[in-house]
Short mmCIF file of C-alpha atoms and ligand atoms in Angstrom, two decimals:
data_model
loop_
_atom_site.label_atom_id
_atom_site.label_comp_id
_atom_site.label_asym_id
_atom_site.label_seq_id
_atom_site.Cartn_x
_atom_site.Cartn_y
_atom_site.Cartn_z
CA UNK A 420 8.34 29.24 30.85
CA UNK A 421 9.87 26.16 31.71
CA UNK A 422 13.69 25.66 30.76
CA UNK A 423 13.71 23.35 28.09
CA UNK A 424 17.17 23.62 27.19
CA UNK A 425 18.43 22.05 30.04
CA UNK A 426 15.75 19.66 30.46
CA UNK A 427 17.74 15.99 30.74
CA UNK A 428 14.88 13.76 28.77
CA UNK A 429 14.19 16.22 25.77
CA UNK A 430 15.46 14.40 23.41
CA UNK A 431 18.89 15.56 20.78
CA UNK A 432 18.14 13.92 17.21
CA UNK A 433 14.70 13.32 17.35
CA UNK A 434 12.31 16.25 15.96
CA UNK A 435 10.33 17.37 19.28
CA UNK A 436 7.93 20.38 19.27
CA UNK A 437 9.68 23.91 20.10
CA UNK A 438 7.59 24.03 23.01
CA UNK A 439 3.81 22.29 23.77
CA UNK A 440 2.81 19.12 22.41
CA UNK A 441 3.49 17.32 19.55
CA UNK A 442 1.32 14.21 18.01
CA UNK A 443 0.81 13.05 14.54
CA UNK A 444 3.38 13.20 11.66
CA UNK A 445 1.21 15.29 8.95
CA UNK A 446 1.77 16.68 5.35
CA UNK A 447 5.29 14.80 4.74
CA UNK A 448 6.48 15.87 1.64
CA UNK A 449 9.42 16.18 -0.35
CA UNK A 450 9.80 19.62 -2.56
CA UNK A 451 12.27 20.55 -4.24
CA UNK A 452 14.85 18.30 -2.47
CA UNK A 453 14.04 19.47 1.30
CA UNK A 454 11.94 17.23 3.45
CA UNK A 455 9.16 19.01 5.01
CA UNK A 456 7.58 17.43 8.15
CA UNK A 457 4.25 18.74 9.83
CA UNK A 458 2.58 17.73 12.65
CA UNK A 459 -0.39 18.29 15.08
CA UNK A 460 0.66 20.85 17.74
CA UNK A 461 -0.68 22.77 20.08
CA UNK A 462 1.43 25.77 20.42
CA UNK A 463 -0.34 26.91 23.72
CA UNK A 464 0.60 24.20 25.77
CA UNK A 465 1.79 20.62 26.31
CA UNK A 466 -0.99 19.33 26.21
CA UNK A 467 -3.77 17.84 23.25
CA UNK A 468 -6.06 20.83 22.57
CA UNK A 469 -6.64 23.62 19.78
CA UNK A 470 -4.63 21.67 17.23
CA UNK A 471 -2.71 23.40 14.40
CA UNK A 472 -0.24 21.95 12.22
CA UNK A 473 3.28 22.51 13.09
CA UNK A 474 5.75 22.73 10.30
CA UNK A 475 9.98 21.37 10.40
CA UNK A 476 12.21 21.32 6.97
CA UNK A 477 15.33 19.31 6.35
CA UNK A 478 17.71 19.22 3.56
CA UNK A 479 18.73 15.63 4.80
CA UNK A 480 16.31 13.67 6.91
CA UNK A 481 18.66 14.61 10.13
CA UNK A 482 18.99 18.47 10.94
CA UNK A 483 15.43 19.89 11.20
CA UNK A 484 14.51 23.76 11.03
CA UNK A 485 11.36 25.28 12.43
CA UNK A 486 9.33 27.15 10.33
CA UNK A 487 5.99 29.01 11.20
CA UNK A 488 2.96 27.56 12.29
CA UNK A 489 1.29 26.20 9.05
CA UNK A 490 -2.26 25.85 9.85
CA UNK A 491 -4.61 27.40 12.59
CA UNK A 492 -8.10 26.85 13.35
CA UNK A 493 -10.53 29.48 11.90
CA UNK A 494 -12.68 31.04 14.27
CA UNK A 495 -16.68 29.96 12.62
CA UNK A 496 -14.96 27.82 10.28
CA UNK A 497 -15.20 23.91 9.72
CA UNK A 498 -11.57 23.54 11.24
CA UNK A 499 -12.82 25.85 13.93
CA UNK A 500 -12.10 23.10 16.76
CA UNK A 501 -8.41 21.88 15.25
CA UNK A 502 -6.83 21.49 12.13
CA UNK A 503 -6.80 17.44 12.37
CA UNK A 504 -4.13 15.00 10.69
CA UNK A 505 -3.87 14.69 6.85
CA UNK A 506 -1.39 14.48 3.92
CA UNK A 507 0.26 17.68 0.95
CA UNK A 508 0.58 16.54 -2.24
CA UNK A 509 1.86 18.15 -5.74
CA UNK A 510 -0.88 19.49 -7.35
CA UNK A 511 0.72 20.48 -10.63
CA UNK A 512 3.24 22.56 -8.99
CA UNK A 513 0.65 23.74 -6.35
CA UNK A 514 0.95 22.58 -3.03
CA UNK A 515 -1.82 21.23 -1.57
CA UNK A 516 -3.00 19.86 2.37
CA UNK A 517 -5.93 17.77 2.67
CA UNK A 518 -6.74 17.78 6.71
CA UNK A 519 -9.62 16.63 8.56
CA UNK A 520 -11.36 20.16 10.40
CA UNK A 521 -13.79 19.39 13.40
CA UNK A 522 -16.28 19.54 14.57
CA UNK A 523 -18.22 17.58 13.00
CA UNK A 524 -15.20 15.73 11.30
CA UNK A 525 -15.01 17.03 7.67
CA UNK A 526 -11.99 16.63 5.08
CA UNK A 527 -10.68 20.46 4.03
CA UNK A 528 -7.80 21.84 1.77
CA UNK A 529 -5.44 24.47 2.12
CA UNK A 530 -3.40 25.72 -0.95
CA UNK A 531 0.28 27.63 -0.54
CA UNK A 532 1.98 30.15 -3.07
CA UNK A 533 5.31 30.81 -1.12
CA UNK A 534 6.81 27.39 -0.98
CA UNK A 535 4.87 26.08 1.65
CA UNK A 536 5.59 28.67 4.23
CA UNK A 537 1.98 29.81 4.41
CA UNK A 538 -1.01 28.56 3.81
CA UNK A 539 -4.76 29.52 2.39
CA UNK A 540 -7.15 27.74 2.84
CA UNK A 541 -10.41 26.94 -0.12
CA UNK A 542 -12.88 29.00 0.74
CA UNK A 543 -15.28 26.80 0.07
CA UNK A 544 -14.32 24.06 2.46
CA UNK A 545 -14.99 21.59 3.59
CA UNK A 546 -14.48 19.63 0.64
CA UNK A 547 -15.69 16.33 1.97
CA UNK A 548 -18.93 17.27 4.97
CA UNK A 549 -20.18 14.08 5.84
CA UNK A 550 -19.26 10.45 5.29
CA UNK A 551 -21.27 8.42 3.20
CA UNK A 552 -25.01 7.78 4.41
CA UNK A 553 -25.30 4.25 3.34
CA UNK A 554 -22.79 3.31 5.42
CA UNK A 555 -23.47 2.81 9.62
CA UNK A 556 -20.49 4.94 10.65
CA UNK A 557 -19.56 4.84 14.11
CA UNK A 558 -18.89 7.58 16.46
CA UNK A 559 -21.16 10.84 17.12
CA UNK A 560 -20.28 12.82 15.68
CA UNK A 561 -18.84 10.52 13.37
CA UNK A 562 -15.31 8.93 13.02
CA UNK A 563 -14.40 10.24 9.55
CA UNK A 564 -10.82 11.57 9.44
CA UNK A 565 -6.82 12.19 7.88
CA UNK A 566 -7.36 11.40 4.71
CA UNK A 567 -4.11 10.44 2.70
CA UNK A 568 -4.23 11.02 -1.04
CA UNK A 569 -2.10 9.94 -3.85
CA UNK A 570 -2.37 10.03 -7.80
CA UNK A 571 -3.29 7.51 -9.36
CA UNK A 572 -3.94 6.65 -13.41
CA UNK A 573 -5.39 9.96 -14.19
CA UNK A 574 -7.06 10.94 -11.22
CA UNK A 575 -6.47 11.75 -7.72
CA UNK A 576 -7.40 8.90 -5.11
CA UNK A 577 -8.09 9.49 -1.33
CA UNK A 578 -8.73 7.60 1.71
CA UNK A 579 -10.29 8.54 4.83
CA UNK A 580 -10.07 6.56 7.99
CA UNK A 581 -13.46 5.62 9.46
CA UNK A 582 -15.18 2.64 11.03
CA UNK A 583 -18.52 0.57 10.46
CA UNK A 584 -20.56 -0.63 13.04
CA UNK A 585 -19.92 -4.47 13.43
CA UNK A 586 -17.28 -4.63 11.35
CA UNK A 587 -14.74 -2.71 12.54
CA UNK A 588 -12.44 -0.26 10.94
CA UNK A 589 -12.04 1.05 7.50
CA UNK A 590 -10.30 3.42 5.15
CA UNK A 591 -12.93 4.79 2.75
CA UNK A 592 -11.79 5.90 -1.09
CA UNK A 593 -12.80 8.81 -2.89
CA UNK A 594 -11.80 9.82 -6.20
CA UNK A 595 -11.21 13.62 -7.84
CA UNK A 596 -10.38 15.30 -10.90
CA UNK A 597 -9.32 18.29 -9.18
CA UNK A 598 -9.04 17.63 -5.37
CA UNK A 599 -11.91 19.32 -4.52
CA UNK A 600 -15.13 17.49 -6.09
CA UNK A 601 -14.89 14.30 -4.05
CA UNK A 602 -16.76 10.94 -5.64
CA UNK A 603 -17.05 8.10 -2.70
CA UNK A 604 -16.50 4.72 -4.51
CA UNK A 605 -15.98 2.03 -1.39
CA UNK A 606 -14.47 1.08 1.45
CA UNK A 607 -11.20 -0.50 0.56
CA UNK A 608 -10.70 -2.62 3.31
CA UNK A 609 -12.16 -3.14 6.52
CA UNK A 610 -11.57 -5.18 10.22
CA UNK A 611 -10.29 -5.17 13.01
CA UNK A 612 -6.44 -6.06 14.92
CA UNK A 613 -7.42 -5.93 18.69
CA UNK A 614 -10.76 -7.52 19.61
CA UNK A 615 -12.49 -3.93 20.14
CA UNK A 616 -11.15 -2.56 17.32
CA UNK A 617 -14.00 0.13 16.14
CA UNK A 618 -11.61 3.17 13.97
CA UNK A 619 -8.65 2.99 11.76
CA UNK A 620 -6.82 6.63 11.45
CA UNK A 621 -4.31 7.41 9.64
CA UNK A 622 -4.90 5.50 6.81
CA UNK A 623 -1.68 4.93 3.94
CA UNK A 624 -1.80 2.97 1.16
CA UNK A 625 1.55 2.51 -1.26
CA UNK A 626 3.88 0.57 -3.76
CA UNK A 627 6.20 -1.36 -1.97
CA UNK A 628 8.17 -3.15 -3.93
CA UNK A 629 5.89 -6.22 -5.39
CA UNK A 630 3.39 -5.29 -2.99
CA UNK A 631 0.94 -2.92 -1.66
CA UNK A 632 0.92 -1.46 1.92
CA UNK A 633 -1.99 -0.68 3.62
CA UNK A 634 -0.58 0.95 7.13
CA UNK A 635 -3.35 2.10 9.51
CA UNK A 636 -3.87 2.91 13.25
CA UNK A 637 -6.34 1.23 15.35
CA UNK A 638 -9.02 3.17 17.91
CA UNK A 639 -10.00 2.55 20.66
CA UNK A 640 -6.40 1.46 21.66
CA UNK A 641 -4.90 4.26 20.48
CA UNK A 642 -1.52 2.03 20.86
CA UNK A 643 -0.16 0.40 17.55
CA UNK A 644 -0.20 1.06 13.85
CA UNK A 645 -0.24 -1.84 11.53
CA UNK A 646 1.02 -2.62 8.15
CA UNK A 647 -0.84 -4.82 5.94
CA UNK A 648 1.23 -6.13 3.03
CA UNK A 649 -0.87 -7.19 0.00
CA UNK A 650 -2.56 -6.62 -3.44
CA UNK A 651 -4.17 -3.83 -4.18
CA UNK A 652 -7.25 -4.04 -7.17
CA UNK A 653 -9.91 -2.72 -8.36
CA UNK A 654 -10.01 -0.39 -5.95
CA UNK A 655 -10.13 -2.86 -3.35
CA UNK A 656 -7.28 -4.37 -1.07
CA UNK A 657 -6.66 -7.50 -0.07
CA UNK A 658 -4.09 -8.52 2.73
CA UNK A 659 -1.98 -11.56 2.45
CA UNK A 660 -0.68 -10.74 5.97
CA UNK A 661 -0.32 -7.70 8.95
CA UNK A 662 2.03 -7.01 11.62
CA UNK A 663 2.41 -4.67 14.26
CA UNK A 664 5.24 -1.41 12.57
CA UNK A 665 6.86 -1.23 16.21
CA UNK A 666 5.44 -3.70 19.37
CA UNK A 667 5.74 -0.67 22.31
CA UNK A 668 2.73 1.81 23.09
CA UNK A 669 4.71 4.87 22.63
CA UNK A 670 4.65 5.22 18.45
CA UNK A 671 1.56 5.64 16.93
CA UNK A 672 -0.03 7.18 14.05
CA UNK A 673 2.90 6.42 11.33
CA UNK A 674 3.30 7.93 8.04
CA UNK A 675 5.50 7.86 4.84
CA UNK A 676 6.59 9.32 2.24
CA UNK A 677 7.94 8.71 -1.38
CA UNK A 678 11.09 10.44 -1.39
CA UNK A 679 13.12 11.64 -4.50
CA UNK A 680 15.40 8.59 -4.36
CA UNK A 681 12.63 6.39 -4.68
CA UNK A 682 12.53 5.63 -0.65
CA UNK A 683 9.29 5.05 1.03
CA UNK A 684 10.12 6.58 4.59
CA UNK A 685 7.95 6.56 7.54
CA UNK A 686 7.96 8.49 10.55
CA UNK A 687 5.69 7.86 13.88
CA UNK A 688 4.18 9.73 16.91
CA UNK A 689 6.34 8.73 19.78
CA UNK A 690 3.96 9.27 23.12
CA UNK A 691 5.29 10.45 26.35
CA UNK A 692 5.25 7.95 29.34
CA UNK A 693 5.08 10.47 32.13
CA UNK A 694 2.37 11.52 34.08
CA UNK A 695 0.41 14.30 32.35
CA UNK A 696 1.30 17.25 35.02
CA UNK A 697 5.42 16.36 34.04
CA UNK A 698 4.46 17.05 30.20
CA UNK A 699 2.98 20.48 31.16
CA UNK A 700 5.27 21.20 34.12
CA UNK A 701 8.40 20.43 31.25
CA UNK A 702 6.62 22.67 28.62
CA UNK A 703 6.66 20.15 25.61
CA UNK A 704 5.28 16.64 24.49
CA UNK A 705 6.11 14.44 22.13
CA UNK A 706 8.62 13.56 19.30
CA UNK A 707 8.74 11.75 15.86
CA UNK A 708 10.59 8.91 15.73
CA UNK A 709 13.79 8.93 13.53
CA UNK A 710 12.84 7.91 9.98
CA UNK A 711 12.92 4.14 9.04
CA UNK A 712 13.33 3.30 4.92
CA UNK A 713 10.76 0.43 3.99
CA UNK A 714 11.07 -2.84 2.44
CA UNK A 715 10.37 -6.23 2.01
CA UNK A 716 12.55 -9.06 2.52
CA UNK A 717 13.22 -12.32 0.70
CA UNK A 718 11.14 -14.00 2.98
CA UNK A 719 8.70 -11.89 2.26
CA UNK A 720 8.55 -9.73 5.55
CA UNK A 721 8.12 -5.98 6.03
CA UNK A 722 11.15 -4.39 7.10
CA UNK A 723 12.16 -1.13 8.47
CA UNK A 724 15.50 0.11 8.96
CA UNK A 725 16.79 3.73 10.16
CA UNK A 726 17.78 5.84 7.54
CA UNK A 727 20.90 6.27 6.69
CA UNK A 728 21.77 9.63 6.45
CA UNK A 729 21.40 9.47 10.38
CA UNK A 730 25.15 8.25 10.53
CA UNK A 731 26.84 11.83 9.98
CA UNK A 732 25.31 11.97 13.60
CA UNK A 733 28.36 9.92 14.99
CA UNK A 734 31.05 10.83 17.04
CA UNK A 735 33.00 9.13 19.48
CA UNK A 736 33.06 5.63 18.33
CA UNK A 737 33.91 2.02 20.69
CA UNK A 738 34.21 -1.19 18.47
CA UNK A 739 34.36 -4.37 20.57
CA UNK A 740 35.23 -7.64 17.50
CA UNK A 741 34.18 -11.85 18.91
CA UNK A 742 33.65 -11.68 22.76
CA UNK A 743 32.44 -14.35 23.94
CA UNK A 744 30.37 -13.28 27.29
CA UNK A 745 30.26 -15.98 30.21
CA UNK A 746 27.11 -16.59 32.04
CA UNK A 747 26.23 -13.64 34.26
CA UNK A 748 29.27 -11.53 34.11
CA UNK A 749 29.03 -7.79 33.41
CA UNK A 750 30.94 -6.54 30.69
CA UNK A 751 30.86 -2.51 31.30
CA UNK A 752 31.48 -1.11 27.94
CA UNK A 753 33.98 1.74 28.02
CA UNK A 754 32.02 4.42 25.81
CA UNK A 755 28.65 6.08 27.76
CA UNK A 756 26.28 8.66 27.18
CA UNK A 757 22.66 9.86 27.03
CA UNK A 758 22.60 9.78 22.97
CA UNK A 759 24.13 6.67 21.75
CA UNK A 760 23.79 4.41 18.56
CA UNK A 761 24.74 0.99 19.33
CA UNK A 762 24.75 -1.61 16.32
CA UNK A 763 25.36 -5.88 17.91
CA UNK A 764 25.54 -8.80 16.01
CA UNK A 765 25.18 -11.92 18.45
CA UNK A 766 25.36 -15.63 17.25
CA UNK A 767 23.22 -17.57 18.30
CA UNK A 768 24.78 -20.43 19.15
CA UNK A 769 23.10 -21.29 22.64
CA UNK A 770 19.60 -20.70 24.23
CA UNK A 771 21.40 -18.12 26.70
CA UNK A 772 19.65 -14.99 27.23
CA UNK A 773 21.45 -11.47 25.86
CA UNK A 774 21.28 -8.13 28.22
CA UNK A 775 22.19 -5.26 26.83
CA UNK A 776 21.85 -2.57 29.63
CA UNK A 777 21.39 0.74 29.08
CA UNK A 778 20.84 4.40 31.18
CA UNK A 779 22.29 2.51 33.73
CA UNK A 780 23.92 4.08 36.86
CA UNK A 781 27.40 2.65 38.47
CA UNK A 782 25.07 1.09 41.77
CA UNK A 783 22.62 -0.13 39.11
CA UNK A 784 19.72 1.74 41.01
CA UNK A 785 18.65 3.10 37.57
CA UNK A 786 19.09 1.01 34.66
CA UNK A 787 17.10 -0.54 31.48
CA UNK A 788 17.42 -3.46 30.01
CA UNK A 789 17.15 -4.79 26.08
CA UNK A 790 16.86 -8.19 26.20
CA UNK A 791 17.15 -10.99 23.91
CA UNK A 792 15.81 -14.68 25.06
CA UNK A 793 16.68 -17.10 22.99
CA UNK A 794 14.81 -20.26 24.06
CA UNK A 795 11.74 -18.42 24.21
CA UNK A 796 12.21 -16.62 21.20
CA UNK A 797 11.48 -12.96 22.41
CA UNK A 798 12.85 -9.52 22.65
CA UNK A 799 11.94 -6.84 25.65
CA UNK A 800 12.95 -3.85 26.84
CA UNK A 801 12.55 -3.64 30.50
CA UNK A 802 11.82 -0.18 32.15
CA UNK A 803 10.99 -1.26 35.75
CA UNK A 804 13.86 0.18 37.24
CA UNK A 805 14.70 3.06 34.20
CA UNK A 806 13.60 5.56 36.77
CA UNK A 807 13.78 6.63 40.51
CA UNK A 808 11.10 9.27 39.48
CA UNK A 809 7.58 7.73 40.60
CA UNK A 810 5.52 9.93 38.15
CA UNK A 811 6.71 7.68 35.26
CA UNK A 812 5.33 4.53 33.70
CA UNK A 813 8.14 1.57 34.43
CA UNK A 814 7.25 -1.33 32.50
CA UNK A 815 8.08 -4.43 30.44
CA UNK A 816 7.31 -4.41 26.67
CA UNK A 817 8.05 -7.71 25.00
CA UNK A 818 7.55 -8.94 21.43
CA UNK A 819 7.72 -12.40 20.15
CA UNK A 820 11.15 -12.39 17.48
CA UNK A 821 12.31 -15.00 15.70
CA UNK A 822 15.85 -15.19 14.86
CA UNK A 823 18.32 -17.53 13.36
CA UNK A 824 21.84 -18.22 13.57
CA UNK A 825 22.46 -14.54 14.28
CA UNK A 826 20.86 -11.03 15.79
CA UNK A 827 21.44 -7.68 14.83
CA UNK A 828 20.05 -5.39 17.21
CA UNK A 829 20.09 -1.28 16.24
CA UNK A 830 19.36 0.43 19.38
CA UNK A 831 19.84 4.17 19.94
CA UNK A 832 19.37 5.82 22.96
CA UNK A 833 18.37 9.78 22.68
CA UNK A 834 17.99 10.59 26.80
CA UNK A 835 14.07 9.65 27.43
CA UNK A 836 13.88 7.53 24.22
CA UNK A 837 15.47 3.97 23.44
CA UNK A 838 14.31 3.06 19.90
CA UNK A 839 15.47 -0.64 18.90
CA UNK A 840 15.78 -2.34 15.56
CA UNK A 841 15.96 -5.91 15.43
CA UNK A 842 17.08 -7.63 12.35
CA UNK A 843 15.46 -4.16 11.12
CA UNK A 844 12.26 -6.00 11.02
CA UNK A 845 10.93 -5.97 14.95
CA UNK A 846 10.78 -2.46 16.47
CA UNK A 847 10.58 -1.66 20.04
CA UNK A 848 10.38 2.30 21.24
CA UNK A 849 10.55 2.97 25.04
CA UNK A 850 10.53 5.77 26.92
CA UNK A 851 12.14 6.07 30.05
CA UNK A 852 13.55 9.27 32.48
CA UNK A 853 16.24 8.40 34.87
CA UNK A 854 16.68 10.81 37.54
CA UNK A 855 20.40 10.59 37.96
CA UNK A 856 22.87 12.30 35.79
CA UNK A 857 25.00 8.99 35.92
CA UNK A 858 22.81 7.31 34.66
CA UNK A 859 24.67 7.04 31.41
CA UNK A 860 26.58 3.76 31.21
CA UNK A 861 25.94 0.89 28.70
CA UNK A 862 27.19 -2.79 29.97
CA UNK A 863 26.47 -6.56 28.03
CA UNK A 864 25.37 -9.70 30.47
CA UNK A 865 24.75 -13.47 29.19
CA UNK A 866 21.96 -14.83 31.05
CA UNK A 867 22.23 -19.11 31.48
CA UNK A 868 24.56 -19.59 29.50
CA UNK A 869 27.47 -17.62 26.86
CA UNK A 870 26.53 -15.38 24.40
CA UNK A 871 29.23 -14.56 21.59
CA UNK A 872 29.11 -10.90 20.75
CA UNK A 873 30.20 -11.36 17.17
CA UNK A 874 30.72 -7.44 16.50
CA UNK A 875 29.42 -4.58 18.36
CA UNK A 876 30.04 -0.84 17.83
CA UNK A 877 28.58 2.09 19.83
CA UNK A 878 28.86 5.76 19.10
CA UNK A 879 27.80 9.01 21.09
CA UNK A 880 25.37 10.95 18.71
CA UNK A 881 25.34 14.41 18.31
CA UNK A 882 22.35 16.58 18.73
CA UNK A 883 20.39 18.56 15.78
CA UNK A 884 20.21 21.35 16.63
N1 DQQ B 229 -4.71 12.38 15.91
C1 DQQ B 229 -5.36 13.41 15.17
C2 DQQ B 229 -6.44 12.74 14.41
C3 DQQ B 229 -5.96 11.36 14.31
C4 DQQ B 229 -5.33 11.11 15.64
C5 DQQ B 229 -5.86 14.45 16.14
C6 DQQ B 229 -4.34 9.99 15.67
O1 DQQ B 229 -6.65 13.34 13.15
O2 DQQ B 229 -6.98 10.46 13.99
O3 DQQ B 229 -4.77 15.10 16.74
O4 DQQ B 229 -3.42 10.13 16.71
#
């Protein structure tokens, strides 16, 4: 059994998997005031295969408990190849999963009497077998999973992610009286983001604010979820416009939850971005990404911003107030670590470019580097040199970001994870594994020009557990 304790990239404040892999957020639901998170896991080994559902509880969004394994696949039963993603709602003071079982892909309930420790499932799943037959469904067997269900007048409402051939993906709605007796009434949207686009997963639909979000994740990529933001009628929705809910390849598969303050959080599947023999060889993959509240701006624009509970995670704390940074000079800043939470405001002034630089060692052999370019408008994170280690992926993620007059960037660093908030309305996630246990400082360049640092503060973060 690998050593996971002392493993340098497993990350301290994001949930990770006890051991073997982790993927989708599953289930979230609040009850009775604690947080309850599960997600696809395979307990046997880092590694996608045999999925159950994992199962985590918080009281506050930040310290996370494991609690058993909440669903297995049943040997001869429709979940007998993995207990695939889905949603728990309140049934009347009952709680209830909805999951996708496979194979063939069929939609399936589970019921729990304990307070949601375990879980027994209908026998006379599945509850949804097959997906529509009017409709040309893609995929053989078809693409017809994690449906997402919500109430809604007085009946239940669900959607299952799907696609149709020549049209792209779709989220199909059913509606219940009981959560069992499934009627299909249409698909409630359909399309595509990237030019192969063939299956949305994870399909959400919500409230948000004067708005409705449809947020969904795109196959064959496999890389981005989107948001949608716009009306939802009639049983139909229409988007007034789409964006990408973080710009990297490592978070995926997003979902939210209505919390008892009224909160719609989300939570995504952050991806590894080592080679496949380093997951197994390190005995765990995967990690949700720290929850981000959702809004909408006064322009209009879907925002996400970390929650804020995550602040009792701060410690040691370096405040730097109006430097004005001169064209390539290094400003080392005097507070380092592996688990950091760094919060900039720039001004804008200039078309300089801003380097924050981060996991970087003193010879700068290992380093990565958030950037902000002004003239051309974009924000990056550059991993080519975030790792001596070859079995990595360096790369360079960058994302068109348009700011004025002022940048706030929220970055924190959690060892092999850099998750960055810009203007808490771009998100960048990164993954990176430096080699070298000095590879821990944080410095601040100007690129072509000055950059005035308005306010910066940086904190070391504790770990949850
Ligand atoms: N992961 C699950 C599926 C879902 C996909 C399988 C998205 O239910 O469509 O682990 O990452």
């Amino acid at each position: 059994m690998p050593d996971m304790l002392s493993d340098p990239h497993r990350p301290q404040f994001h949930l990770t998997p006890p051991a073997g892999w982790m993927n989708d957020p599953n289930g979230l639901i609040q009850w009775q005031g604690q947080y309850h998170m599960f997600y696809q896991h395979n307990p046997h080994g880092a590694f996608h295969g045999t999925i159950h559902w994992g199962h985590a509880v918080s009281s506050d969004l930040v310290y996370w408990q494991y609690l058993p394994i909440a669903l297995a696949p049943t040997p001869q039963g429709p979940d007998q190849d993995g207990c695939w993603s889905g949603c728990a709602v309140d049934n009347h003071g009952t709680p209830t999963i909805l999951y996708t079982g496979l194979s063939p892909q069929v939609q399936c309930l589970a019921t729990s009497h304990d307070n949601l420790i375990s879980w027994e499932k209908h026998a006379g799943n599945p509850v949804i077998a097959a997906p529509p037959a009017e409709l040309a469904i893609v995929g053989s067997p078809p693409d017809f999973r994690d449906p997402f269900v919500w109430r809604e007048d007085d009946a239940w409402y669900l959607l299952v992610g799907s696609g149709i051939r020549e049209h792209g993906g779709t989220a199909l709605l059913y509606r219940s009286q009981d959560l069992l007796h499934w009627a299909y009434l249409n698909p409630i949207h359909s399309g595509r983001f990237s030019a192969t686009g063939t299956v949305w997963e994870c399909p959400n639909l919500f409230p948000l604010e004067q708005h409705h979000v449809l947020l969904i994740s795109e196959q064959p990529d496999y890389l981005h979820t989107y948001y949608q933001l716009g009306r939802y009628h009639n049983h139909h929705f229409t988007p007034l416009k789409a964006g990408k809910t973080d710009h990297s390849k490592y978070f995926y598969a997003a979902l939210t939850l209505q919390d008892e303050k009224q909160r719609r959080l989300m939570w995504g599947w952050i991806k590894e971005g080592r080679s496949v023999a380093a997951q197994k060889q390190a005995g765990w993959s995967g990690a949700m990404s720290l929850p981000r509240v959702l809004g909408i701006d006064q322009h209009e624009r879907f925002t996400m911003s970390p929650a804020p509970e995550l602040q009792v995670l701060r410690g040691e704390q370096y405040t730097l107030s109006a430097t004005t940074l001169q064209a390539d000079a290094l400003t080392p800043l005097e507070l380092e670590g592996d688990t950091l939470e760094i919060l900039a405001e720039l001004s804008l002034t200039e078309t300089a470019t801003f380097e924050l630089l981060l996991r970087r060692s003193p010879d700068a052999a290992e380093q990565t580097i958030l950037r902000y370019d002004r003239a051309q408008a974009t924000l990056s994170v550059d991993a080519l040199a975030s790792s001596l280690d070859p079995e990595t992926e360096p790369e360079r993620a960058s994302v068109s970001h348009q700011a004025q007059g002022t940048l706030r960037l929220h970055v924190f660093v959690d060892r092999s994870i850099i998750e960055v908030f810009a203007d808490n309305r771009t998100c960048l996630t990164s993954r990176v594994y430096p080699t070298r246990s000095d590879s821990t400082g944080v410095a601040l360049r100007a690129r072509g020009g000055k950059i005035t640092v308005q306010q910066l503060s940086i904190w070391t973060l504790n770990g949850i557990w």
